[in-house]
Amino acid sequence: IDFARDREHNRDSWAIVVATAADNVRDPAAEFGASTDGFENWLGANVAYYKHQSLVAANMYWAAGRSGQYPKAYKYAADLFYLGGRVDMVEKVAQDLAQQPSSPDAQWASYMLFKIPRLQWERGGMRSTELENKWIAAGQDYLKNYPQGHYAFEPRFRMGEVHQHKGQFLEAAKEYDQVHGNPDYDFTARFNAAECYYRALAAAGGVKIENASGVTPVVAPAPSALSAADREALRQKTIAALSAAIALEPGAERAAPAAAHKALHDSRGRAIFMLATLLEHQPKIDYREVASILEGFESQYPAMNGKFNQTYEWRVEALDQTGQYPQLTREAQALVAHDAANPAQNDYIKEIGLDFWKSAVAHRDAGDHNGHVQDARLTAVIYEYFARMVSEGKIPEKNLTGTLSILGQAYLAMGDVDK
């Protein structure tokens, strides 16, 4: 022991000491484990690890750590217990270490006191209230002691989930906004923050808008307590959060495993739909931005097919308002390229054509001849679909008298008297 102690800090000599002891000591725990000397436990732990006796080494590293001479020994012990499947012992080591704030691994220990019950709760199907309360309390404790800590991203994210599950959307968004530094969490945190701001805005404004799934309407549960100025500030914060999430998603998708790509991509589609919804609720709609974010939406985000009629309508209105007539023509032609699958879709197509005609009339009344002719031409593209349906005997002519009359007026506006 004295020979070894003298060579502890010489790397080459120490390696020889450990190897020689490992060759001559069959049972490191029996040889060194009963000592209260921190060095003997440190030596015994190294010998046991050299002999691949991991749990024996873990116990002696732990003892060496408790001596106060070897602060790093706690982390070695915890790592070996974890590899040996003794999560219960990892937790005990972490409890010891977390009470030593001067230790370089105290923050890690505090994180493990959160992480272990969280993993146990997940593996148990998230049913244990006791484990849930345990990891929540430990996460709060970590954030109290290390609000900007190296591991803060995960407790912050989980606290955000807790608030979000309770419907405390602004509190949840505040936690999500502080998640940084881990690419596996950054995008989801940005997306969740955006969704929470969106839900808070729905409640604060008393308006009926769609939630992040793009399916379930959200209605304010009670009259808003926010002033108009505060609601507008919240709206702008929501728009900024959604824009950030949309911008981050492609990078997150590239870095993620292939199995996660679809979920991330679908999240981006939901975020775009939420952003478009908010832009459509602005006092002054930025039609160029609406047209830009919704370009190719239906082909890129098939999971959002339940919202395609709405996104198409928003996009063609934005293109019309900004005079992007070649793109509008392609959009109109694509809409009527195939027969509708059901009468409801025919009604929808008819409404799109009527919107174009109303826009044409508005342009005419405003003295905008070009806009009048362009929207009349778009009306004709849509309503020629119904003329074809009549000629093919698919819809009775008597059911389309109003539609065909508007088609005739569109032709007149275009100067096509023969048609």
XYZ file of C-alpha atoms in Angstrom:
419
model
C 0.000 0.000 0.000
C 2.781 2.404 0.883
C 4.622 1.541 -2.327
C 1.436 2.191 -4.333
C 0.618 5.393 -2.482
C 4.020 6.870 -3.377
C 3.357 6.255 -7.074
C -0.286 7.403 -7.286
C 0.487 10.555 -9.262
C 2.979 9.045 -11.710
C 0.948 7.781 -14.619
C 3.321 5.053 -15.798
C 4.207 3.788 -12.321
C 0.545 3.811 -11.294
C -0.395 1.682 -14.310
C 2.237 -0.869 -13.288
C 0.975 -0.857 -9.694
C -2.630 -1.519 -10.767
C -1.697 -4.216 -13.275
C 0.604 -5.982 -10.822
C -2.011 -5.857 -8.036
C -4.657 -7.200 -10.433
C -2.394 -10.149 -11.268
C -1.846 -11.014 -7.609
C -5.195 -10.157 -5.966
C -8.023 -12.567 -6.675
C -10.687 -10.694 -4.675
C -10.177 -6.896 -4.602
C -13.207 -6.391 -2.336
C -11.793 -8.737 0.305
C -8.287 -7.289 -0.024
C -9.138 -3.569 -0.006
C -12.858 -3.113 0.599
C -12.905 -3.232 4.396
C -10.579 -0.255 4.738
C -11.701 3.222 5.711
C -8.664 4.650 3.948
C -9.766 6.572 0.879
C -6.599 5.640 -0.989
C -7.047 1.912 -0.378
C -10.579 2.104 -1.743
C -9.317 4.095 -4.734
C -6.615 1.507 -5.408
C -9.074 -1.358 -4.908
C -11.581 0.259 -7.270
C -8.944 0.618 -9.989
C -7.840 -2.992 -9.522
C -11.436 -4.283 -9.632
C -12.156 -2.250 -12.765
C -8.983 -3.632 -14.367
C -10.289 -7.143 -13.603
C -13.728 -6.262 -15.113
C -15.473 -6.510 -11.736
C -17.605 -3.458 -12.421
C -20.016 -3.508 -9.477
C -17.173 -4.197 -7.016
C -15.289 -1.271 -8.520
C -18.400 0.934 -8.296
C -18.797 0.314 -4.571
C -15.153 1.083 -3.870
C -15.170 4.189 -6.041
C -18.170 5.350 -4.034
C -16.286 4.727 -0.771
C -13.282 6.598 -2.135
C -15.529 9.512 -3.028
C -17.036 9.646 0.449
C -13.537 9.943 1.915
C -13.328 13.436 0.449
C -10.013 12.681 -1.256
C -11.395 11.686 -4.672
C -14.330 13.861 -5.805
C -14.351 12.336 -9.316
C -14.835 8.866 -7.838
C -18.559 9.540 -7.339
C -19.078 9.914 -11.091
C -17.041 6.773 -11.815
C -19.167 4.856 -9.320
C -22.420 6.135 -10.804
C -21.354 5.289 -14.351
C -20.442 1.724 -13.377
C -23.644 1.200 -11.404
C -25.617 2.429 -14.413
C -23.802 0.072 -16.781
C -24.483 -2.729 -14.327
C -28.202 -2.028 -14.343
C -28.254 -0.733 -10.754
C -30.164 2.473 -11.281
C -31.136 2.438 -7.605
C -27.465 2.718 -6.667
C -26.884 5.504 -9.211
C -29.602 7.460 -7.428
C -27.943 6.927 -4.027
C -24.565 8.083 -5.354
C -26.217 11.108 -6.953
C -27.922 12.001 -3.664
C -24.527 11.992 -1.929
C -22.900 14.037 -4.657
C -25.684 16.580 -5.049
C -25.162 17.629 -1.421
C -21.614 18.733 -2.250
C -22.037 21.925 -4.297
C -18.267 22.391 -4.519
C -17.900 19.117 -6.407
C -17.376 19.446 -10.171
C -20.052 16.789 -10.678
C -22.678 18.151 -8.282
C -24.711 19.588 -11.159
C -24.636 16.252 -12.974
C -25.831 14.543 -9.792
C -28.720 16.972 -9.435
C -29.675 16.236 -13.036
C -29.546 12.477 -12.418
C -31.934 12.849 -9.474
C -34.386 14.199 -12.048
C -33.458 11.857 -14.888
C -33.689 8.551 -13.030
C -37.307 8.849 -11.795
C -38.252 10.341 -15.150
C -36.909 7.245 -16.960
C -38.573 4.925 -14.439
C -41.866 6.765 -14.926
C -41.610 6.488 -18.732
C -40.693 2.798 -18.626
C -43.632 2.145 -16.342
C -46.050 3.521 -18.913
C -46.267 6.990 -17.278
C -48.812 5.690 -14.780
C -47.058 6.177 -11.431
C -48.138 9.411 -9.747
C -45.420 8.918 -7.145
C -42.651 8.769 -9.747
C -44.174 11.651 -11.672
C -44.227 13.870 -8.597
C -40.671 12.778 -7.822
C -39.186 13.764 -11.176
C -41.134 17.025 -11.270
C -39.830 18.017 -7.836
C -36.282 17.015 -8.790
C -36.506 18.958 -12.062
C -37.683 22.062 -10.215
C -34.853 21.624 -7.724
C -32.277 21.359 -10.509
C -33.573 24.515 -12.208
C -33.591 26.380 -8.906
C -29.900 25.601 -8.338
C -28.735 25.638 -11.969
C -31.168 27.799 -13.987
C -28.689 28.047 -16.877
C -27.028 24.707 -16.204
C -25.485 22.342 -18.713
C -28.429 19.948 -18.416
C -31.158 22.580 -17.991
C -32.596 21.979 -21.477
C -34.373 18.753 -20.459
C -35.911 19.803 -17.102
C -37.029 23.036 -18.778
C -38.646 21.093 -21.602
C -40.395 18.711 -19.210
C -41.658 21.556 -17.028
C -43.057 23.103 -20.197
C -44.896 19.861 -20.914
C -46.321 19.823 -17.383
C -47.703 23.353 -17.747
C -48.983 22.653 -21.252
C -50.835 19.538 -20.067
C -52.549 21.666 -17.402
C -53.581 24.292 -19.946
C -51.142 26.847 -18.482
C -50.013 27.906 -21.929
C -48.084 31.088 -21.195
C -46.186 29.396 -18.345
C -45.405 26.492 -20.664
C -44.198 28.811 -23.435
C -41.917 30.603 -20.962
C -40.215 27.296 -20.127
C -39.975 26.180 -23.765
C -38.430 29.519 -24.738
C -35.521 28.824 -22.374
C -34.637 25.451 -23.938
C -31.368 25.887 -25.800
C -28.176 24.036 -26.562
C -29.409 20.562 -27.464
C -30.403 19.894 -31.097
C -32.649 16.995 -30.088
C -34.821 19.392 -28.078
C -34.413 22.805 -29.738
C -36.893 22.452 -32.604
C -39.569 20.682 -30.566
C -39.251 23.322 -27.852
C -39.665 26.104 -30.423
C -42.681 24.351 -31.948
C -44.283 23.664 -28.554
C -43.720 27.279 -27.485
C -45.401 28.450 -30.678
C -48.350 26.129 -30.116
C -48.734 27.322 -26.516
C -48.671 30.985 -27.524
C -51.236 30.121 -30.186
C -53.516 28.415 -27.681
C -53.101 31.289 -25.204
C -54.026 33.723 -27.957
C -57.151 31.729 -28.756
C -58.242 31.910 -25.130
C -57.264 35.547 -24.665
C -58.933 36.771 -27.826
C -62.133 34.778 -27.545
C -61.808 33.782 -31.190
C -62.334 30.383 -32.701
C -59.089 29.275 -34.339
C -57.447 25.924 -34.911
C -54.922 24.346 -32.540
C -51.594 22.818 -33.515
C -53.137 19.580 -34.737
C -55.070 21.571 -37.307
C -58.205 19.700 -36.280
C -59.804 20.707 -32.980
C -61.271 24.210 -32.632
C -60.145 26.155 -29.576
C -62.651 28.530 -28.027
C -61.948 30.892 -25.158
C -63.298 29.342 -21.941
C -64.081 32.754 -20.459
C -64.085 36.415 -21.502
C -60.583 37.731 -22.125
C -58.795 39.538 -19.302
C -56.190 40.992 -21.668
C -56.374 44.436 -23.179
C -56.429 44.841 -26.929
C -52.798 45.978 -26.835
C -51.771 42.928 -24.815
C -53.624 40.619 -27.181
C -51.874 42.198 -30.152
C -48.499 41.803 -28.430
C -49.317 38.147 -27.799
C -50.338 37.739 -31.452
C -47.008 39.129 -32.636
C -45.103 36.905 -30.208
C -47.025 33.908 -31.525
C -46.233 34.809 -35.126
C -42.542 35.188 -34.259
C -42.495 31.829 -32.455
C -44.173 30.041 -35.366
C -41.785 31.624 -37.865
C -38.814 30.482 -35.758
C -40.140 26.923 -35.558
C -40.759 26.786 -39.322
C -37.230 28.035 -40.028
C -35.622 25.495 -37.648
C -37.449 22.394 -38.868
C -35.441 21.535 -42.013
C -32.194 21.477 -40.020
C -33.775 19.417 -37.261
C -35.088 16.956 -39.832
C -31.669 16.553 -41.453
C -30.027 15.869 -38.097
C -32.714 13.474 -36.821
C -32.902 9.709 -37.380
C -34.890 8.701 -40.463
C -37.716 7.345 -38.290
C -38.351 10.849 -36.916
C -38.413 12.696 -40.245
C -42.144 12.378 -40.932
C -43.199 13.610 -37.489
C -40.906 16.623 -37.745
C -42.062 17.396 -41.279
C -45.721 17.106 -40.263
C -45.041 19.493 -37.363
C -43.787 22.063 -39.836
C -47.001 21.689 -41.835
C -49.081 22.330 -38.705
C -46.935 25.343 -37.829
C -47.417 26.803 -41.321
C -51.168 26.306 -41.050
C -51.239 28.065 -37.659
C -49.143 30.930 -39.002
C -51.421 31.323 -42.027
C -54.441 31.355 -39.715
C -52.939 34.185 -37.668
C -51.927 36.163 -40.730
C -55.478 35.867 -42.026
C -56.688 37.351 -38.714
C -54.385 40.373 -38.955
C -56.126 43.764 -39.301
C -54.098 44.258 -42.481
C -53.279 40.947 -44.148
C -49.811 40.554 -45.638
C -50.938 38.727 -48.753
C -47.427 38.263 -50.131
C -46.369 36.408 -46.995
C -49.534 34.282 -47.045
C -48.903 33.333 -50.667
C -45.261 32.555 -49.929
C -45.735 30.288 -46.910
C -48.609 28.382 -48.536
C -46.867 27.741 -51.849
C -47.037 24.011 -52.596
C -48.659 23.330 -49.221
C -50.938 20.510 -50.387
C -48.158 18.543 -52.075
C -45.625 19.047 -49.291
C -47.849 18.310 -46.279
C -50.306 15.518 -47.164
C -50.993 14.891 -43.469
C -52.847 18.240 -43.420
C -55.311 17.129 -46.115
C -58.264 18.022 -43.921
C -57.281 21.691 -44.330
C -56.492 21.756 -48.036
C -59.670 23.574 -49.063
C -58.872 26.332 -46.592
C -55.202 26.665 -47.528
C -56.060 26.695 -51.248
C -58.639 29.421 -50.697
C -56.209 31.549 -48.675
C -53.462 31.094 -51.247
C -55.514 32.007 -54.325
C -56.920 35.055 -52.544
C -53.380 36.138 -51.650
C -52.179 35.577 -55.220
C -55.158 37.528 -56.548
C -54.619 40.417 -54.136
C -50.975 40.631 -55.214
C -51.698 40.273 -58.944
C -49.783 37.021 -59.463
C -52.006 35.943 -62.352
C -49.803 33.319 -64.069
C -49.541 31.388 -60.796
C -53.266 31.853 -60.223
C -54.010 30.401 -63.639
C -51.965 27.292 -62.796
C -53.777 26.999 -59.479
C -57.201 27.278 -61.130
C -56.329 24.751 -63.829
C -55.069 22.273 -61.238
C -58.284 22.623 -59.230
C -60.491 21.581 -62.171
C -58.136 19.111 -63.822
C -60.129 16.139 -62.512
C -63.771 15.468 -61.713
C -64.686 16.113 -58.093
C -65.129 13.038 -55.922
C -68.399 14.254 -54.393
C -71.033 17.011 -54.683
C -69.526 18.916 -51.741
C -66.282 19.350 -53.660
C -68.248 20.611 -56.676
C -69.876 23.178 -54.415
C -66.430 24.228 -53.194
C -65.158 24.639 -56.759
C -68.232 26.692 -57.545
C -67.478 28.994 -54.580
C -63.911 29.533 -55.767
C -65.207 30.549 -59.180
C -67.703 32.920 -57.571
C -64.905 34.493 -55.501
C -62.963 35.163 -58.685
C -66.040 36.730 -60.283
C -66.706 38.951 -57.260
C -63.098 40.095 -57.450
C -63.523 40.801 -61.153
C -66.569 42.965 -60.428
C -64.689 44.814 -57.675
C -61.812 45.531 -60.068
C -64.302 46.792 -62.691
C -65.994 49.082 -60.189
C -62.591 50.416 -59.109
C -61.665 51.190 -62.725
C -59.003 48.463 -62.881
C -59.545 47.050 -66.373
C -56.633 44.608 -66.291
C -57.657 43.182 -62.914
C -61.238 42.880 -64.166
C -60.200 40.904 -67.271
C -57.687 38.724 -65.389
C -60.222 37.670 -62.746
C -62.864 37.132 -65.416
C -60.439 34.785 -67.181
C -59.886 32.879 -63.904
C -63.643 32.672 -63.426
C -63.922 31.151 -66.882
C -61.194 28.572 -66.134
C -63.156 27.409 -63.102
C -66.656 27.547 -64.566
C -65.692 25.875 -67.860
C -65.335 22.804 -65.660
C -69.092 22.930 -65.045
C -69.821 23.539 -68.717
C -67.881 20.377 -69.476
C -69.798 18.466 -66.801
C -73.064 19.536 -68.467
C -71.877 18.553 -71.935
C -70.813 15.141 -70.640
C -74.189 14.637 -68.945
C -72.698 14.489 -65.460
C -74.666 17.429 -64.024
C -78.112 18.560 -65.257
C -78.027 21.885 -67.013
C -80.930 23.136 -64.918
C -78.763 22.849 -61.766
C -76.182 25.285 -63.129
C -78.143 28.178 -64.608
C -76.543 30.740 -62.290
C -73.075 29.315 -62.794
C -73.399 29.268 -66.588
C -74.771 32.812 -66.575
C -71.670 33.996 -64.719
C -69.510 32.078 -67.208
C -71.234 34.005 -69.992
C -70.551 37.310 -68.231
C -66.908 36.326 -67.786
C -66.624 35.652 -71.521
C -68.128 39.070 -72.257
C -65.605 40.701 -69.910
C -62.842 38.936 -71.832
C -64.303 40.145 -75.145
C -65.100 36.552 -76.240
C -68.638 37.206 -77.524
C -68.916 33.959 -79.517
C -68.414 31.808 -76.415
